[in-house]
mmCIF file of C-alpha atoms in Angstrom:
data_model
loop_
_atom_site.group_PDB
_atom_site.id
_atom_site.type_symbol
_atom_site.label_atom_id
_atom_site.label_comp_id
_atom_site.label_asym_id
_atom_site.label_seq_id
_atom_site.Cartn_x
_atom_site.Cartn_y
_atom_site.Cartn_z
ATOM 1 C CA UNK A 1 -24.989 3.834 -0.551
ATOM 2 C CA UNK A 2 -23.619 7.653 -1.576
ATOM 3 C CA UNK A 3 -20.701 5.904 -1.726
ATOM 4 C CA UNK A 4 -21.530 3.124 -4.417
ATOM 5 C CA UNK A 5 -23.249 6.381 -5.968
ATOM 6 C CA UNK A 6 -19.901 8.170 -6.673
ATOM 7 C CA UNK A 7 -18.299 5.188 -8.379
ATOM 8 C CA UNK A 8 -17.051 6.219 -11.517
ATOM 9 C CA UNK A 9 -14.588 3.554 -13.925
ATOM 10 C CA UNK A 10 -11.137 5.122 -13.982
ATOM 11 C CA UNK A 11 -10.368 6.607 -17.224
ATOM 12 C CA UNK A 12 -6.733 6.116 -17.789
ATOM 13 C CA UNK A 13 -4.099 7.890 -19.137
ATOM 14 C CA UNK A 14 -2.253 5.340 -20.906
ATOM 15 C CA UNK A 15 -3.942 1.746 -22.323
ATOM 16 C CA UNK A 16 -3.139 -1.498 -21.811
ATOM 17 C CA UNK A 17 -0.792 -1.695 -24.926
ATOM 18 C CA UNK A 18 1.029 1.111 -24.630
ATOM 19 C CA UNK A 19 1.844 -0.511 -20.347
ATOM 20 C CA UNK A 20 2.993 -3.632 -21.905
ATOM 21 C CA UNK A 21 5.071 -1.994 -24.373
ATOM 22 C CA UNK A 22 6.392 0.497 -21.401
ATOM 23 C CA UNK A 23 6.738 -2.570 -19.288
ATOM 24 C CA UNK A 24 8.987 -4.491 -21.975
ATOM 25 C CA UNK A 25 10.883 -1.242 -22.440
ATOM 26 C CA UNK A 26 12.005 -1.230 -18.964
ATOM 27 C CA UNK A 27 12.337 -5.124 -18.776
ATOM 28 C CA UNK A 28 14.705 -5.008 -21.757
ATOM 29 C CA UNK A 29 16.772 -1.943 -20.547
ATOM 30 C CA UNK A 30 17.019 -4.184 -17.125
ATOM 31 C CA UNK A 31 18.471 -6.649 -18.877
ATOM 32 C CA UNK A 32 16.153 -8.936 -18.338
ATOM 33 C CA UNK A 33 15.091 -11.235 -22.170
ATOM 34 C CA UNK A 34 11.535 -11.951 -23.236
ATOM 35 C CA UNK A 35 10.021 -14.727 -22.241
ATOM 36 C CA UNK A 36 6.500 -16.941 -23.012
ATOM 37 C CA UNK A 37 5.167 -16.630 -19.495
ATOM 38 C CA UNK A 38 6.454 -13.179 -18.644
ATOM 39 C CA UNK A 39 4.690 -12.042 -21.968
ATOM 40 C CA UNK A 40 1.352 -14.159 -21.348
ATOM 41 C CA UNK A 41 1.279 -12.143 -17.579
ATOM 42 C CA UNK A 42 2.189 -8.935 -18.917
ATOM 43 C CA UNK A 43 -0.997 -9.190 -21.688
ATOM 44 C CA UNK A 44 -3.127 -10.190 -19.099
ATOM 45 C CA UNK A 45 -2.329 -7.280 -16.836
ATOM 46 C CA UNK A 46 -2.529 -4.947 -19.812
ATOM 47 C CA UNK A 47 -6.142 -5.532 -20.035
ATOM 48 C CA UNK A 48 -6.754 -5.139 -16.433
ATOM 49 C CA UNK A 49 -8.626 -2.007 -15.009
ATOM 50 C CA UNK A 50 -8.117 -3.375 -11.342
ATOM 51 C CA UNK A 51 -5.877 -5.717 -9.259
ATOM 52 C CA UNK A 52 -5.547 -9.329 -8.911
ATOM 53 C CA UNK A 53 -4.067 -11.910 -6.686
ATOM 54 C CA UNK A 54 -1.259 -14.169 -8.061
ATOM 55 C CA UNK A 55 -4.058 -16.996 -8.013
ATOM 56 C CA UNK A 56 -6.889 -14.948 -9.711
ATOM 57 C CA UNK A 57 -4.049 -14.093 -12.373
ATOM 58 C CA UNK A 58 -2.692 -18.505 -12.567
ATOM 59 C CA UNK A 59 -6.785 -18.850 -13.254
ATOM 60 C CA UNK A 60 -6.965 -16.378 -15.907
ATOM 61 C CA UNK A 61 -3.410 -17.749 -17.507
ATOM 62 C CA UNK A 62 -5.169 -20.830 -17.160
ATOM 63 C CA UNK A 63 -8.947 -20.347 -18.817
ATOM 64 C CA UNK A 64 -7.099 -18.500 -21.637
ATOM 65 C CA UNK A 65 -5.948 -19.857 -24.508
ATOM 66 C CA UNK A 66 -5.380 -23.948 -23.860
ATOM 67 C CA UNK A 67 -3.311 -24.804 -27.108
ATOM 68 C CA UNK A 68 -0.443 -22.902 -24.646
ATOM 69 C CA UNK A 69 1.905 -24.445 -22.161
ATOM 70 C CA UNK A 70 0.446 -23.772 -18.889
ATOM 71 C CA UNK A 71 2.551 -20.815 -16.655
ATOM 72 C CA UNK A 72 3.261 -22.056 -13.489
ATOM 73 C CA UNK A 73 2.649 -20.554 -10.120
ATOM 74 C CA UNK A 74 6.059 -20.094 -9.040
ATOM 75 C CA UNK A 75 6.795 -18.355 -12.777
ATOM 76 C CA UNK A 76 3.796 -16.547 -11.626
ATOM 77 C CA UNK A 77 5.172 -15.116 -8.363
ATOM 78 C CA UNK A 78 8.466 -14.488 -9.912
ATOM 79 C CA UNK A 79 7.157 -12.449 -12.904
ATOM 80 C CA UNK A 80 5.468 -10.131 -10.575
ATOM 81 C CA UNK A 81 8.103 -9.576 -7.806
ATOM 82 C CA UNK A 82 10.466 -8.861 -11.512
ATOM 83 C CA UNK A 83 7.312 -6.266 -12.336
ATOM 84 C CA UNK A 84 7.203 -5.008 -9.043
ATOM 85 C CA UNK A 85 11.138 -4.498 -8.318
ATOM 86 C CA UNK A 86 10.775 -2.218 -11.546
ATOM 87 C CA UNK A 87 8.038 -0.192 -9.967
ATOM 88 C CA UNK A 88 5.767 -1.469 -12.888
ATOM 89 C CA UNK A 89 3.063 -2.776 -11.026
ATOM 90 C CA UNK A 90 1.591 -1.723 -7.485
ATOM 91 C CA UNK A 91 1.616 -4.729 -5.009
ATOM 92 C CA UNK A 92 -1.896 -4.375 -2.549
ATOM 93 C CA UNK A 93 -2.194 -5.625 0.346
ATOM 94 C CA UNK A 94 -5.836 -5.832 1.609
ATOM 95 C CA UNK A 95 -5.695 -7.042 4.834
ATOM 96 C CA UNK A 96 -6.726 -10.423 3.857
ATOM 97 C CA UNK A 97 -3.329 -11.817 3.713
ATOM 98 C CA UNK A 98 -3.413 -12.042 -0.040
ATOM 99 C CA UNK A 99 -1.198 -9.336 -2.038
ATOM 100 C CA UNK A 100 -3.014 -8.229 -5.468
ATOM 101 C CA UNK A 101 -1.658 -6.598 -8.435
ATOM 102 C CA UNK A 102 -1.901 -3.922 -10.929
ATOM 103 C CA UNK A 103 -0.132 -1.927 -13.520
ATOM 104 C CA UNK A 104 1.280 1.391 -12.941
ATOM 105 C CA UNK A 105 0.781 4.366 -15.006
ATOM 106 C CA UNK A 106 3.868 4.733 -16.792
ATOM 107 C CA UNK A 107 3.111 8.755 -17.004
ATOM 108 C CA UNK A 108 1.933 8.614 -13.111
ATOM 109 C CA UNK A 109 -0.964 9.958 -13.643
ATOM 110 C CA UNK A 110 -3.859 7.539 -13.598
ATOM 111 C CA UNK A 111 -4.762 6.894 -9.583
ATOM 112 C CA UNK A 112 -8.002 5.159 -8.221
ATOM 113 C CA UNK A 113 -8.503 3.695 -4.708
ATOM 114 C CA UNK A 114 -10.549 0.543 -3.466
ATOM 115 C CA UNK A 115 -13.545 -0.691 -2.041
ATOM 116 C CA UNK A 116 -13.380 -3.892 -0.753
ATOM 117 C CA UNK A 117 -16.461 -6.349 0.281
ATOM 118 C CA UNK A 118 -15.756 -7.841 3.911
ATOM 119 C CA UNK A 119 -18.231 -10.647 3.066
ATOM 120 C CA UNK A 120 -17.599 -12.085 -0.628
ATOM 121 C CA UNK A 121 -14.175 -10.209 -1.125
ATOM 122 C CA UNK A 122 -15.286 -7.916 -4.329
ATOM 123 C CA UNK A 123 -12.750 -5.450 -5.208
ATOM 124 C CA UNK A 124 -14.108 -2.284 -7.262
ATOM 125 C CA UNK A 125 -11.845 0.617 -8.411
ATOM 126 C CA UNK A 126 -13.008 3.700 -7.668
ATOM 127 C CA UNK A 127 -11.749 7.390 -8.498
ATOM 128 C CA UNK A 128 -13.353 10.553 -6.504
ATOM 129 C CA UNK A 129 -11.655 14.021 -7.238
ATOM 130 C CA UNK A 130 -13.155 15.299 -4.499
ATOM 131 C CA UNK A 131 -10.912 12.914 -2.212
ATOM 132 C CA UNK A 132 -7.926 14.084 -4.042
ATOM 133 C CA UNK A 133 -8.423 17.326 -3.354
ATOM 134 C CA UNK A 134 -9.157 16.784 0.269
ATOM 135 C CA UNK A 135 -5.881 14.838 0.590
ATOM 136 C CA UNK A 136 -4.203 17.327 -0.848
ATOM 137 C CA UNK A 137 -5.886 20.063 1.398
ATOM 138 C CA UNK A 138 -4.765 17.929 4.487
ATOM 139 C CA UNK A 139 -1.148 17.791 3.782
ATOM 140 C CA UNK A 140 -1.143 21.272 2.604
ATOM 141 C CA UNK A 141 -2.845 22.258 6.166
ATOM 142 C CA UNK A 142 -0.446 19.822 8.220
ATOM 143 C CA UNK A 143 2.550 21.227 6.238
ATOM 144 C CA UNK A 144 3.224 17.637 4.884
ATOM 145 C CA UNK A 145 4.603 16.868 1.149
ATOM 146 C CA UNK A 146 2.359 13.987 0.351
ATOM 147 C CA UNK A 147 4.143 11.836 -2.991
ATOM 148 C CA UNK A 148 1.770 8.976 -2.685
ATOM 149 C CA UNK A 149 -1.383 7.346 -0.738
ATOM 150 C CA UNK A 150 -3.396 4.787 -0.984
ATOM 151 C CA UNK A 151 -7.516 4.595 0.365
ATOM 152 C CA UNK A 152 -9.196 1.286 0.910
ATOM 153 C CA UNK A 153 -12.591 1.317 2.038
ATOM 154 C CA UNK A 154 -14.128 -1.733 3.398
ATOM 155 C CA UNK A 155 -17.734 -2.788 3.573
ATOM 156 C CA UNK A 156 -20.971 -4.914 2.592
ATOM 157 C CA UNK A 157 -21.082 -4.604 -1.776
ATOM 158 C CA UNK A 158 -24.700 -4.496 -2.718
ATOM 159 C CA UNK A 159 -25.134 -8.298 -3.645
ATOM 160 C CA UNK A 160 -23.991 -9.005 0.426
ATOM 161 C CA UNK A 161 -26.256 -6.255 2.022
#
């Protein structure tokens, strides 16, 4: 339960609009032109604090606005592998088989970690500087440059205890 006690939402260094912006930037400089459902996906991600699977993202394309063509889930896949390849999303992979996504910090600053619910699957974000500063006490100590890390901490969330 400490554990549940230290949660704390990410603040983040940059907002949703000013990712999506970044992420057409980058698109655009790629080479790559706009289109309706990498927009609609890139939107939906900007107002995401944590990740989601590629079906969990097709449900929220979906439930949004209904007066728009639907994006399929092979437009889906392809969007984010395009996102990915430019390093502007993070592709997670639980242990679960299922990969999730999230944006990127343009400025590389904003960094949280996971806890992950063995029973119903919940994903929270969670930040801890104290971690941070342990990781970066243990490379120090092992002599190790550390330029990225990931923590995933699985468990029971309190609605499956």
């Amino acid at each position: 339960m400490a554990i549940l006690d230290a949660l704390a939402t990410h603040p983040s260094s940059d907002t949703g609009e000013d990712w999506a912006e970044h992420a057409r930037t980058v698109l655009g400089r790629a080479g790559h032109h706009r289109g309706a459902a990498r927009d609609r996906l890139i939107e939906l991600l900007a107002r995401q604090d944590c990740a989601l699977s590629a079906l969990e993202i097709e449900d929220a394309l979906r439930r949004g606005r209904r007066s728009q063509r639907p994006v399929g889930r092979a437009s889906i896949y392809r969007v984010l592998e395009l996102l990915h390849a430019h390093e502007l999303v993070n592709r997670l992979d639980l242990g679960d088989g299922t990969a999730r996504y999230e944006r990127t910090d343009p400025a590389g600053e904003h960094h949280h970690h996971h806890l992950v619910c063995a029973d119903c699957g919940k994903l929270v974000a969670f930040n801890d500087l104290a971690l941070e500063r342990s990781i970066d006490q243990l490379s120090d100590r092992l002599g190790f440059t550390t330029t990225d890390h990931e923590v995933t901490l699985r468990g029971s969330c309190p609605d499956c205890q």
